[in-house]
Amino acid sequence: MNPIPVTILTGFLGAGKTTLLNYILTERHGHRIAVIENEFGEINIDAELVLSSDEEIFELTNGCVCCVATARADLLRILEKLLARREKYDHILVETSGMADPTPVAQTFFVDPVAAQVQLDAIVTLVDAKHAAGDLDHHAVDQIVIADRIIMNKVDLVGSRELAELESRVRQLNATAPILRSSHAKVALENILGIGAFSSQRGTLSLDEHEHSHDPSLESASFTFERPFERAKLEQWVKTLLAERGDDIFRMKGILALAHEPNRYVLQGVHRITDLKPADAWGDEKPVSKLVFIGRDLERAAIKAGLSDCLA
């Protein structure tokens, strides 16, 4: 049987990976997709941020798949599980942590026997046009260098001159990958799925153990609350927090229970830009809020106290 194509979806914190994933899963493209999620933090909530799809979502929660051996072992176990039911899928998406270097993830598909049954189709990297100028000092560089397709996302938030300068910097890191521009991560899917971009030339990748460490100044703080939030209090607290610490908070995301609201609410934040939208109903499930912050010098106790003051 033909190998199942695998797309590795990468991008720095807040670039729009989950938005693109939602777009892929809700568009009509004829693919039967399985999704493998990996997140940097104590609580993995990305699977819950995928708002509506019939596809199966598998979570990797034992650390970053690019540098933790247990996470790579979990990745192989999930692939074996998928291959045992390969009649259900014709494409696999691996969404890496925003902190991940995709190189060792790609190497996984060459060094293990499972590689004979799957085929790396492409590495797709999202770049946040609004904030990437600062992110290029971090592991976003690793993600851009190895990309087969680069999606310049959030182009609606920047001017043409700023965008041209950023694309020029990206071109210095990767001279060959096509750059696709997008708003809200909407791109023509035929340009990123089933494109066979991972050519045989990529066999020159070193298969040695890849040395990789996260920016030591970045950390994550995760919180769970069983009482619902007062929406007005929470929105004011988030606004104040980001006004004071927006440069240090790269990413904020959560599944929230709000007082007197039957639906989940999804909170997304990148630096000082935030979005709070309703999602599906809680139904019979007990409403529980989960939040994750990723940034520099996070004051966990202060954040927890501030959130607690917003509870109903």
PDB file of C-alpha atoms in Angstrom:
ATOM      1  CA  MET A   1       0.000   0.000   0.000  1.00  0.00           C
ATOM      2  CA  ASN A   2       1.082   3.564  -0.614  1.00  0.00           C
ATOM      3  CA  PRO A   3       2.648   5.343   2.368  1.00  0.00           C
ATOM      4  CA  ILE A   4       0.416   7.792   4.242  1.00  0.00           C
ATOM      5  CA  PRO A   5       1.628  11.381   3.726  1.00  0.00           C
ATOM      6  CA  VAL A   6       2.529  13.341   6.858  1.00  0.00           C
ATOM      7  CA  THR A   7       2.537  17.129   7.154  1.00  0.00           C
ATOM      8  CA  ILE A   8       4.486  18.697  10.014  1.00  0.00           C
ATOM      9  CA  LEU A   9       2.855  21.970  11.019  1.00  0.00           C
ATOM     10  CA  THR A  10       5.155  24.317  12.913  1.00  0.00           C
ATOM     11  CA  GLY A  11       5.487  27.963  13.836  1.00  0.00           C
ATOM     12  CA  PHE A  12       6.495  30.096  16.804  1.00  0.00           C
ATOM     13  CA  LEU A  13       4.117  30.750  19.702  1.00  0.00           C
ATOM     14  CA  GLY A  14       0.905  32.381  18.525  1.00  0.00           C
ATOM     15  CA  ALA A  15       1.686  32.252  14.812  1.00  0.00           C
ATOM     16  CA  GLY A  16      -1.717  30.682  14.082  1.00  0.00           C
ATOM     17  CA  LYS A  17      -1.123  26.914  13.995  1.00  0.00           C
ATOM     18  CA  THR A  18      -4.389  26.022  15.741  1.00  0.00           C
ATOM     19  CA  THR A  19      -6.283  28.505  13.563  1.00  0.00           C
ATOM     20  CA  LEU A  20      -4.843  26.832  10.456  1.00  0.00           C
ATOM     21  CA  LEU A  21      -5.652  23.409  11.868  1.00  0.00           C
ATOM     22  CA  ASN A  22      -9.265  24.429  12.450  1.00  0.00           C
ATOM     23  CA  TYR A  23      -9.422  25.789   8.913  1.00  0.00           C
ATOM     24  CA  ILE A  24      -8.023  22.570   7.432  1.00  0.00           C
ATOM     25  CA  LEU A  25     -10.391  20.345   9.400  1.00  0.00           C
ATOM     26  CA  THR A  26     -13.515  22.314   8.531  1.00  0.00           C
ATOM     27  CA  GLU A  27     -12.805  22.839   4.823  1.00  0.00           C
ATOM     28  CA  ARG A  28     -13.944  20.381   2.161  1.00  0.00           C
ATOM     29  CA  HIS A  29     -10.773  18.935   0.745  1.00  0.00           C
ATOM     30  CA  GLY A  30     -11.506  15.216   0.492  1.00  0.00           C
ATOM     31  CA  HIS A  31      -8.760  14.147   2.911  1.00  0.00           C
ATOM     32  CA  ARG A  32      -9.399  11.908   5.923  1.00  0.00           C
ATOM     33  CA  ILE A  33      -7.043  13.443   8.443  1.00  0.00           C
ATOM     34  CA  ALA A  34      -5.669  12.303  11.791  1.00  0.00           C
ATOM     35  CA  VAL A  35      -4.085  14.976  13.988  1.00  0.00           C
ATOM     36  CA  ILE A  36      -1.208  14.559  16.442  1.00  0.00           C
ATOM     37  CA  GLU A  37      -0.795  17.495  18.863  1.00  0.00           C
ATOM     38  CA  ASN A  38       2.250  18.442  20.929  1.00  0.00           C
ATOM     39  CA  GLU A  39       2.282  21.392  23.331  1.00  0.00           C
ATOM     40  CA  PHE A  40       4.815  23.101  25.595  1.00  0.00           C
ATOM     41  CA  GLY A  41       3.358  23.299  29.104  1.00  0.00           C
ATOM     42  CA  GLU A  42       1.862  21.371  31.982  1.00  0.00           C
ATOM     43  CA  ILE A  43      -1.658  21.300  30.518  1.00  0.00           C
ATOM     44  CA  ASN A  44      -2.276  20.330  26.907  1.00  0.00           C
ATOM     45  CA  ILE A  45      -5.421  22.169  25.820  1.00  0.00           C
ATOM     46  CA  ASP A  46      -4.766  22.465  22.088  1.00  0.00           C
ATOM     47  CA  ALA A  47      -6.996  19.489  21.276  1.00  0.00           C
ATOM     48  CA  GLU A  48      -9.884  21.348  22.933  1.00  0.00           C
ATOM     49  CA  LEU A  49      -9.083  24.457  20.891  1.00  0.00           C
ATOM     50  CA  VAL A  50      -9.869  22.496  17.730  1.00  0.00           C
ATOM     51  CA  LEU A  51     -13.485  23.529  17.729  1.00  0.00           C
ATOM     52  CA  SER A  52     -15.283  21.300  15.267  1.00  0.00           C
ATOM     53  CA  SER A  53     -14.070  18.232  13.442  1.00  0.00           C
ATOM     54  CA  ASP A  54     -14.817  14.556  13.124  1.00  0.00           C
ATOM     55  CA  GLU A  55     -11.138  13.719  12.935  1.00  0.00           C
ATOM     56  CA  GLU A  56      -9.339  11.945  15.750  1.00  0.00           C
ATOM     57  CA  ILE A  57      -6.891  14.055  17.722  1.00  0.00           C
ATOM     58  CA  PHE A  58      -4.015  12.446  19.601  1.00  0.00           C
ATOM     59  CA  GLU A  59      -2.139  14.408  22.271  1.00  0.00           C
ATOM     60  CA  LEU A  60       1.564  14.185  23.118  1.00  0.00           C
ATOM     61  CA  THR A  61       1.889  15.316  26.724  1.00  0.00           C
ATOM     62  CA  ASN A  62       5.325  13.996  27.769  1.00  0.00           C
ATOM     63  CA  GLY A  63       7.236  17.097  26.781  1.00  0.00           C
ATOM     64  CA  CYS A  64       8.374  18.695  23.544  1.00  0.00           C
ATOM     65  CA  VAL A  65       8.512  16.139  20.751  1.00  0.00           C
ATOM     66  CA  CYS A  66      11.700  17.696  19.382  1.00  0.00           C
ATOM     67  CA  CYS A  67      13.874  17.208  22.454  1.00  0.00           C
ATOM     68  CA  VAL A  68      12.264  14.710  24.849  1.00  0.00           C
ATOM     69  CA  ALA A  69      12.840  11.042  24.057  1.00  0.00           C
ATOM     70  CA  THR A  70       9.583   9.956  25.740  1.00  0.00           C
ATOM     71  CA  ALA A  71       7.606  12.314  23.512  1.00  0.00           C
ATOM     72  CA  ARG A  72       9.249  10.898  20.373  1.00  0.00           C
ATOM     73  CA  ALA A  73       8.474   7.376  21.609  1.00  0.00           C
ATOM     74  CA  ASP A  74       4.857   8.450  22.100  1.00  0.00           C
ATOM     75  CA  LEU A  75       4.821   9.845  18.559  1.00  0.00           C
ATOM     76  CA  LEU A  76       5.922   6.468  17.179  1.00  0.00           C
ATOM     77  CA  ARG A  77       3.320   4.635  19.263  1.00  0.00           C
ATOM     78  CA  ILE A  78       0.567   6.889  17.957  1.00  0.00           C
ATOM     79  CA  LEU A  79       1.767   6.391  14.371  1.00  0.00           C
ATOM     80  CA  GLU A  80       1.666   2.617  14.870  1.00  0.00           C
ATOM     81  CA  LYS A  81      -1.865   2.923  16.241  1.00  0.00           C
ATOM     82  CA  LEU A  82      -2.910   4.953  13.201  1.00  0.00           C
ATOM     83  CA  LEU A  83      -1.279   2.521  10.788  1.00  0.00           C
ATOM     84  CA  ALA A  84      -3.212  -0.348  12.342  1.00  0.00           C
ATOM     85  CA  ARG A  85      -6.350   1.465  11.160  1.00  0.00           C
ATOM     86  CA  ARG A  86      -4.917   3.027   8.047  1.00  0.00           C
ATOM     87  CA  GLU A  87      -8.141   2.489   6.082  1.00  0.00           C
ATOM     88  CA  LYS A  88      -9.615   5.353   8.155  1.00  0.00           C
ATOM     89  CA  TYR A  89      -6.952   7.918   7.218  1.00  0.00           C
ATOM     90  CA  ASP A  90      -5.198   9.168   4.126  1.00  0.00           C
ATOM     91  CA  HIS A  91      -3.247  12.039   5.708  1.00  0.00           C
ATOM     92  CA  ILE A  92      -1.608  12.727   9.073  1.00  0.00           C
ATOM     93  CA  LEU A  93      -0.965  16.189  10.518  1.00  0.00           C
ATOM     94  CA  VAL A  94       1.628  16.628  13.260  1.00  0.00           C
ATOM     95  CA  GLU A  95       1.285  19.999  14.995  1.00  0.00           C
ATOM     96  CA  THR A  96       4.448  20.694  16.984  1.00  0.00           C
ATOM     97  CA  SER A  97       4.893  22.886  20.023  1.00  0.00           C
ATOM     98  CA  GLY A  98       5.477  26.558  19.267  1.00  0.00           C
ATOM     99  CA  MET A  99       8.888  26.068  20.851  1.00  0.00           C
ATOM    100  CA  ALA A 100       9.868  23.046  18.744  1.00  0.00           C
ATOM    101  CA  ASP A 101      12.645  22.688  16.219  1.00  0.00           C
ATOM    102  CA  PRO A 102      10.983  20.485  13.551  1.00  0.00           C
ATOM    103  CA  THR A 103      14.275  18.938  12.377  1.00  0.00           C
ATOM    104  CA  PRO A 104      14.376  16.031  14.881  1.00  0.00           C
ATOM    105  CA  VAL A 105      10.654  15.483  14.375  1.00  0.00           C
ATOM    106  CA  ALA A 106      11.301  15.092  10.652  1.00  0.00           C
ATOM    107  CA  GLN A 107      14.195  12.757  11.391  1.00  0.00           C
ATOM    108  CA  THR A 108      11.817  10.437  13.248  1.00  0.00           C
ATOM    109  CA  PHE A 109      10.292   9.529   9.891  1.00  0.00           C
ATOM    110  CA  PHE A 110      13.651   8.321   8.579  1.00  0.00           C
ATOM    111  CA  VAL A 111      15.217   6.428  11.454  1.00  0.00           C
ATOM    112  CA  ASP A 112      12.359   4.161  12.535  1.00  0.00           C
ATOM    113  CA  PRO A 113      10.799   1.170  10.711  1.00  0.00           C
ATOM    114  CA  VAL A 114       7.475   3.000  10.790  1.00  0.00           C
ATOM    115  CA  ALA A 115       8.990   5.283   8.138  1.00  0.00           C
ATOM    116  CA  ALA A 116       8.324   2.683   5.473  1.00  0.00           C
ATOM    117  CA  GLN A 117       4.573   3.077   5.973  1.00  0.00           C
ATOM    118  CA  VAL A 118       4.407   6.871   6.171  1.00  0.00           C
ATOM    119  CA  GLN A 119       5.948   9.519   3.955  1.00  0.00           C
ATOM    120  CA  LEU A 120       6.897  13.010   5.029  1.00  0.00           C
ATOM    121  CA  ASP A 121       4.985  15.244   2.640  1.00  0.00           C
ATOM    122  CA  ALA A 122       6.010  18.726   3.787  1.00  0.00           C
ATOM    123  CA  ILE A 123       7.046  20.914   6.681  1.00  0.00           C
ATOM    124  CA  VAL A 124       4.732  23.926   6.783  1.00  0.00           C
ATOM    125  CA  THR A 125       5.865  26.868   8.911  1.00  0.00           C
ATOM    126  CA  LEU A 126       3.625  29.734   9.966  1.00  0.00           C
ATOM    127  CA  VAL A 127       5.203  33.128  10.598  1.00  0.00           C
ATOM    128  CA  ASP A 128       3.375  35.789  12.600  1.00  0.00           C
ATOM    129  CA  ALA A 129       3.688  38.889  10.426  1.00  0.00           C
ATOM    130  CA  LYS A 130       2.799  41.135  13.371  1.00  0.00           C
ATOM    131  CA  HIS A 131       5.329  39.821  15.904  1.00  0.00           C
ATOM    132  CA  ALA A 132       7.872  37.734  13.997  1.00  0.00           C
ATOM    133  CA  ALA A 133      10.504  40.464  13.833  1.00  0.00           C
ATOM    134  CA  GLY A 134      11.211  39.802  17.519  1.00  0.00           C
ATOM    135  CA  ASP A 135      10.558  36.062  17.314  1.00  0.00           C
ATOM    136  CA  LEU A 136      13.333  35.582  14.750  1.00  0.00           C
ATOM    137  CA  ASP A 137      15.781  35.796  17.633  1.00  0.00           C
ATOM    138  CA  HIS A 138      14.328  32.562  18.986  1.00  0.00           C
ATOM    139  CA  HIS A 139      13.681  29.093  17.598  1.00  0.00           C
ATOM    140  CA  ALA A 140      11.475  30.536  14.876  1.00  0.00           C
ATOM    141  CA  VAL A 141      14.754  30.530  12.927  1.00  0.00           C
ATOM    142  CA  ASP A 142      14.953  26.711  13.109  1.00  0.00           C
ATOM    143  CA  GLN A 143      11.359  26.475  11.930  1.00  0.00           C
ATOM    144  CA  ILE A 144      11.868  28.768   8.950  1.00  0.00           C
ATOM    145  CA  VAL A 145      15.154  27.262   7.757  1.00  0.00           C
ATOM    146  CA  ILE A 146      13.700  23.758   7.288  1.00  0.00           C
ATOM    147  CA  ALA A 147      10.304  24.813   5.883  1.00  0.00           C
ATOM    148  CA  ASP A 148       8.974  23.563   2.545  1.00  0.00           C
ATOM    149  CA  ARG A 149       6.148  26.109   2.655  1.00  0.00           C
ATOM    150  CA  ILE A 150       6.102  29.338   4.659  1.00  0.00           C
ATOM    151  CA  ILE A 151       2.763  30.919   5.514  1.00  0.00           C
ATOM    152  CA  MET A 152       3.122  34.604   6.338  1.00  0.00           C
ATOM    153  CA  ASN A 153       0.059  34.932   8.576  1.00  0.00           C
ATOM    154  CA  LYS A 154      -1.758  38.018   9.914  1.00  0.00           C
ATOM    155  CA  VAL A 155      -0.712  40.148   6.943  1.00  0.00           C
ATOM    156  CA  ASP A 156      -3.821  42.237   7.544  1.00  0.00           C
ATOM    157  CA  LEU A 157      -2.193  43.605  10.731  1.00  0.00           C
ATOM    158  CA  VAL A 158       0.922  45.089   9.108  1.00  0.00           C
ATOM    159  CA  GLY A 159       1.757  47.594   6.405  1.00  0.00           C
ATOM    160  CA  SER A 160       3.208  46.667   3.016  1.00  0.00           C
ATOM    161  CA  ARG A 161       6.674  48.051   3.827  1.00  0.00           C
ATOM    162  CA  GLU A 162       6.865  46.186   7.150  1.00  0.00           C
ATOM    163  CA  LEU A 163       5.713  42.993   5.426  1.00  0.00           C
ATOM    164  CA  ALA A 164       8.274  43.336   2.647  1.00  0.00           C
ATOM    165  CA  GLU A 165      11.090  43.826   5.177  1.00  0.00           C
ATOM    166  CA  LEU A 166      10.010  40.753   7.137  1.00  0.00           C
ATOM    167  CA  GLU A 167       9.778  38.608   4.000  1.00  0.00           C
ATOM    168  CA  SER A 168      13.268  39.770   3.056  1.00  0.00           C
ATOM    169  CA  ARG A 169      14.576  38.580   6.436  1.00  0.00           C
ATOM    170  CA  VAL A 170      12.766  35.274   6.020  1.00  0.00           C
ATOM    171  CA  ARG A 171      14.257  34.897   2.541  1.00  0.00           C
ATOM    172  CA  GLN A 172      17.737  35.216   4.036  1.00  0.00           C
ATOM    173  CA  LEU A 173      16.947  32.154   6.168  1.00  0.00           C
ATOM    174  CA  ASN A 174      15.182  30.137   3.465  1.00  0.00           C
ATOM    175  CA  ALA A 175      15.772  31.035  -0.168  1.00  0.00           C
ATOM    176  CA  THR A 176      13.627  28.350  -1.814  1.00  0.00           C
ATOM    177  CA  ALA A 177      10.367  27.722   0.070  1.00  0.00           C
ATOM    178  CA  PRO A 178       7.328  29.451  -1.462  1.00  0.00           C
ATOM    179  CA  ILE A 179       5.901  32.147   0.813  1.00  0.00           C
ATOM    180  CA  LEU A 180       2.108  32.216   1.044  1.00  0.00           C
ATOM    181  CA  ARG A 181       0.394  35.258   2.542  1.00  0.00           C
ATOM    182  CA  SER A 182      -2.683  34.786   4.731  1.00  0.00           C
ATOM    183  CA  SER A 183      -5.095  36.394   7.150  1.00  0.00           C
ATOM    184  CA  HIS A 184      -6.588  34.140   9.830  1.00  0.00           C
ATOM    185  CA  ALA A 185      -4.410  31.318   8.394  1.00  0.00           C
ATOM    186  CA  LYS A 186      -6.622  30.889   5.315  1.00  0.00           C
ATOM    187  CA  VAL A 187      -4.610  29.543   2.391  1.00  0.00           C
ATOM    188  CA  ALA A 188      -5.338  27.361  -0.625  1.00  0.00           C
ATOM    189  CA  LEU A 189      -4.988  23.892   0.891  1.00  0.00           C
ATOM    190  CA  GLU A 190      -3.706  22.377  -2.341  1.00  0.00           C
ATOM    191  CA  ASN A 191      -0.583  24.469  -1.711  1.00  0.00           C
ATOM    192  CA  ILE A 192       0.218  22.793   1.620  1.00  0.00           C
ATOM    193  CA  LEU A 193      -1.374  19.299   1.598  1.00  0.00           C
ATOM    194  CA  GLY A 194      -0.286  16.440  -0.650  1.00  0.00           C
ATOM    195  CA  ILE A 195       2.415  18.486  -2.343  1.00  0.00           C
ATOM    196  CA  GLY A 196       5.303  16.010  -2.062  1.00  0.00           C
ATOM    197  CA  ALA A 197       7.635  18.839  -1.126  1.00  0.00           C
ATOM    198  CA  PHE A 198       9.909  16.797   1.106  1.00  0.00           C
ATOM    199  CA  SER A 199      12.227  15.745  -1.685  1.00  0.00           C
ATOM    200  CA  SER A 200      14.886  13.019  -1.665  1.00  0.00           C
ATOM    201  CA  GLN A 201      17.461  15.762  -1.195  1.00  0.00           C
ATOM    202  CA  ARG A 202      16.291  15.986   2.396  1.00  0.00           C
ATOM    203  CA  GLY A 203      18.016  12.644   2.968  1.00  0.00           C
ATOM    204  CA  THR A 204      21.103  14.761   3.627  1.00  0.00           C
ATOM    205  CA  LEU A 205      19.645  15.665   7.033  1.00  0.00           C
ATOM    206  CA  SER A 206      21.982  14.508   9.797  1.00  0.00           C
ATOM    207  CA  LEU A 207      20.509  11.558  11.650  1.00  0.00           C
ATOM    208  CA  ASP A 208      22.679  12.142  14.701  1.00  0.00           C
ATOM    209  CA  GLU A 209      20.984  12.975  17.987  1.00  0.00           C
ATOM    210  CA  HIS A 210      19.910  16.569  17.558  1.00  0.00           C
ATOM    211  CA  GLU A 211      21.030  19.022  20.181  1.00  0.00           C
ATOM    212  CA  HIS A 212      18.189  21.373  21.031  1.00  0.00           C
ATOM    213  CA  SER A 213      17.218  23.360  24.079  1.00  0.00           C
ATOM    214  CA  HIS A 214      14.435  25.851  24.570  1.00  0.00           C
ATOM    215  CA  ASP A 215      15.162  29.490  25.255  1.00  0.00           C
ATOM    216  CA  PRO A 216      15.904  29.213  29.003  1.00  0.00           C
ATOM    217  CA  SER A 217      14.216  32.547  29.711  1.00  0.00           C
ATOM    218  CA  LEU A 218      10.867  31.230  28.434  1.00  0.00           C
ATOM    219  CA  GLU A 219       8.565  29.327  30.768  1.00  0.00           C
ATOM    220  CA  SER A 220       4.946  28.230  30.969  1.00  0.00           C
ATOM    221  CA  ALA A 221       2.391  28.637  33.734  1.00  0.00           C
ATOM    222  CA  SER A 222      -0.823  26.599  33.704  1.00  0.00           C
ATOM    223  CA  PHE A 223      -3.973  27.060  35.776  1.00  0.00           C
ATOM    224  CA  THR A 224      -7.239  25.192  36.318  1.00  0.00           C
ATOM    225  CA  PHE A 225     -10.356  26.646  37.957  1.00  0.00           C
ATOM    226  CA  GLU A 226     -13.633  24.885  38.731  1.00  0.00           C
ATOM    227  CA  ARG A 227     -15.559  28.079  39.498  1.00  0.00           C
ATOM    228  CA  PRO A 228     -16.666  30.148  36.494  1.00  0.00           C
ATOM    229  CA  PHE A 229     -15.244  33.572  35.682  1.00  0.00           C
ATOM    230  CA  GLU A 230     -17.074  36.897  35.701  1.00  0.00           C
ATOM    231  CA  ARG A 231     -16.531  37.954  32.102  1.00  0.00           C
ATOM    232  CA  ALA A 232     -16.224  41.713  32.698  1.00  0.00           C
ATOM    233  CA  LYS A 233     -13.719  41.257  35.529  1.00  0.00           C
ATOM    234  CA  LEU A 234     -11.656  38.786  33.516  1.00  0.00           C
ATOM    235  CA  GLU A 235     -11.533  40.972  30.406  1.00  0.00           C
ATOM    236  CA  GLN A 236     -10.432  43.996  32.458  1.00  0.00           C
ATOM    237  CA  TRP A 237      -7.750  41.951  34.258  1.00  0.00           C
ATOM    238  CA  VAL A 238      -6.381  40.570  30.975  1.00  0.00           C
ATOM    239  CA  LYS A 239      -6.336  44.063  29.471  1.00  0.00           C
ATOM    240  CA  THR A 240      -4.403  45.430  32.462  1.00  0.00           C
ATOM    241  CA  LEU A 241      -1.992  42.485  32.543  1.00  0.00           C
ATOM    242  CA  LEU A 242      -1.099  42.791  28.871  1.00  0.00           C
ATOM    243  CA  ALA A 243      -0.761  46.563  29.074  1.00  0.00           C
ATOM    244  CA  GLU A 244       1.891  46.049  31.749  1.00  0.00           C
ATOM    245  CA  ARG A 245       3.490  42.751  30.643  1.00  0.00           C
ATOM    246  CA  GLY A 246       2.504  42.292  26.995  1.00  0.00           C
ATOM    247  CA  ASP A 247       6.100  42.257  25.758  1.00  0.00           C
ATOM    248  CA  ASP A 248       6.933  39.349  28.058  1.00  0.00           C
ATOM    249  CA  ILE A 249       3.796  37.265  27.510  1.00  0.00           C
ATOM    250  CA  PHE A 250       4.256  35.593  24.136  1.00  0.00           C
ATOM    251  CA  ARG A 251       1.184  33.393  24.289  1.00  0.00           C
ATOM    252  CA  MET A 252      -1.985  33.042  26.343  1.00  0.00           C
ATOM    253  CA  LYS A 253      -4.740  30.551  25.621  1.00  0.00           C
ATOM    254  CA  GLY A 254      -7.574  28.941  27.463  1.00  0.00           C
ATOM    255  CA  ILE A 255     -10.863  27.102  27.528  1.00  0.00           C
ATOM    256  CA  LEU A 256     -13.071  29.112  29.874  1.00  0.00           C
ATOM    257  CA  ALA A 257     -16.279  28.677  31.826  1.00  0.00           C
ATOM    258  CA  LEU A 258     -18.069  32.028  32.221  1.00  0.00           C
ATOM    259  CA  ALA A 259     -20.831  32.724  34.733  1.00  0.00           C
ATOM    260  CA  HIS A 260     -24.343  32.375  33.285  1.00  0.00           C
ATOM    261  CA  GLU A 261     -22.984  31.105  29.951  1.00  0.00           C
ATOM    262  CA  PRO A 262     -23.878  27.560  28.747  1.00  0.00           C
ATOM    263  CA  ASN A 263     -21.030  27.482  26.210  1.00  0.00           C
ATOM    264  CA  ARG A 264     -17.285  27.135  26.487  1.00  0.00           C
ATOM    265  CA  TYR A 265     -15.346  30.264  25.622  1.00  0.00           C
ATOM    266  CA  VAL A 266     -11.957  30.185  23.884  1.00  0.00           C
ATOM    267  CA  LEU A 267      -9.366  32.763  24.918  1.00  0.00           C
ATOM    268  CA  GLN A 268      -6.434  33.397  22.560  1.00  0.00           C
ATOM    269  CA  GLY A 269      -3.705  35.951  23.127  1.00  0.00           C
ATOM    270  CA  VAL A 270      -0.432  36.885  21.410  1.00  0.00           C
ATOM    271  CA  HIS A 271       1.496  39.655  23.134  1.00  0.00           C
ATOM    272  CA  ARG A 272      -1.093  42.446  23.492  1.00  0.00           C
ATOM    273  CA  ILE A 273      -3.652  41.104  21.029  1.00  0.00           C
ATOM    274  CA  THR A 274      -6.457  38.980  22.538  1.00  0.00           C
ATOM    275  CA  ASP A 275      -9.624  37.313  21.363  1.00  0.00           C
ATOM    276  CA  LEU A 276     -12.480  35.764  23.389  1.00  0.00           C
ATOM    277  CA  LYS A 277     -15.089  33.801  21.447  1.00  0.00           C
ATOM    278  CA  PRO A 278     -17.879  31.340  22.311  1.00  0.00           C
ATOM    279  CA  ALA A 279     -17.442  27.699  21.296  1.00  0.00           C
ATOM    280  CA  ASP A 280     -19.600  24.617  21.792  1.00  0.00           C
ATOM    281  CA  ALA A 281     -21.891  23.972  24.788  1.00  0.00           C
ATOM    282  CA  TRP A 282     -20.591  22.254  27.922  1.00  0.00           C
ATOM    283  CA  GLY A 283     -23.535  19.865  27.801  1.00  0.00           C
ATOM    284  CA  ASP A 284     -23.271  17.194  30.493  1.00  0.00           C
ATOM    285  CA  GLU A 285     -19.572  17.913  31.031  1.00  0.00           C
ATOM    286  CA  LYS A 286     -18.630  19.782  34.206  1.00  0.00           C
ATOM    287  CA  PRO A 287     -17.414  23.285  33.251  1.00  0.00           C
ATOM    288  CA  VAL A 288     -13.733  23.661  34.136  1.00  0.00           C
ATOM    289  CA  SER A 289     -11.504  26.520  32.997  1.00  0.00           C
ATOM    290  CA  LYS A 290      -7.959  25.784  31.810  1.00  0.00           C
ATOM    291  CA  LEU A 291      -5.436  28.491  30.973  1.00  0.00           C
ATOM    292  CA  VAL A 292      -1.828  28.421  29.797  1.00  0.00           C
ATOM    293  CA  PHE A 293       0.598  31.365  29.714  1.00  0.00           C
ATOM    294  CA  ILE A 294       3.968  31.189  27.927  1.00  0.00           C
ATOM    295  CA  GLY A 295       6.492  33.978  28.275  1.00  0.00           C
ATOM    296  CA  ARG A 296       9.436  35.425  30.177  1.00  0.00           C
ATOM    297  CA  ASP A 297       9.660  35.874  33.930  1.00  0.00           C
ATOM    298  CA  LEU A 298       6.071  34.850  34.553  1.00  0.00           C
ATOM    299  CA  GLU A 299       4.953  35.649  38.074  1.00  0.00           C
ATOM    300  CA  ARG A 300       2.862  32.536  38.659  1.00  0.00           C
ATOM    301  CA  ALA A 301       1.546  33.544  42.098  1.00  0.00           C
ATOM    302  CA  ALA A 302       0.515  37.009  40.907  1.00  0.00           C
ATOM    303  CA  ILE A 303      -1.209  35.625  37.799  1.00  0.00           C
ATOM    304  CA  LYS A 304      -3.067  33.030  39.864  1.00  0.00           C
ATOM    305  CA  ALA A 305      -4.171  35.670  42.355  1.00  0.00           C
ATOM    306  CA  GLY A 306      -5.352  37.957  39.580  1.00  0.00           C
ATOM    307  CA  LEU A 307      -7.333  35.178  37.917  1.00  0.00           C
ATOM    308  CA  SER A 308      -8.813  34.109  41.261  1.00  0.00           C
ATOM    309  CA  ASP A 309     -10.121  37.643  41.804  1.00  0.00           C
ATOM    310  CA  CYS A 310     -12.069  37.308  38.542  1.00  0.00           C
ATOM    311  CA  LEU A 311     -13.990  34.205  39.614  1.00  0.00           C
ATOM    312  CA  ALA A 312     -17.725  34.448  40.142  1.00  0.00           C
TER     313      ALA A 312
END
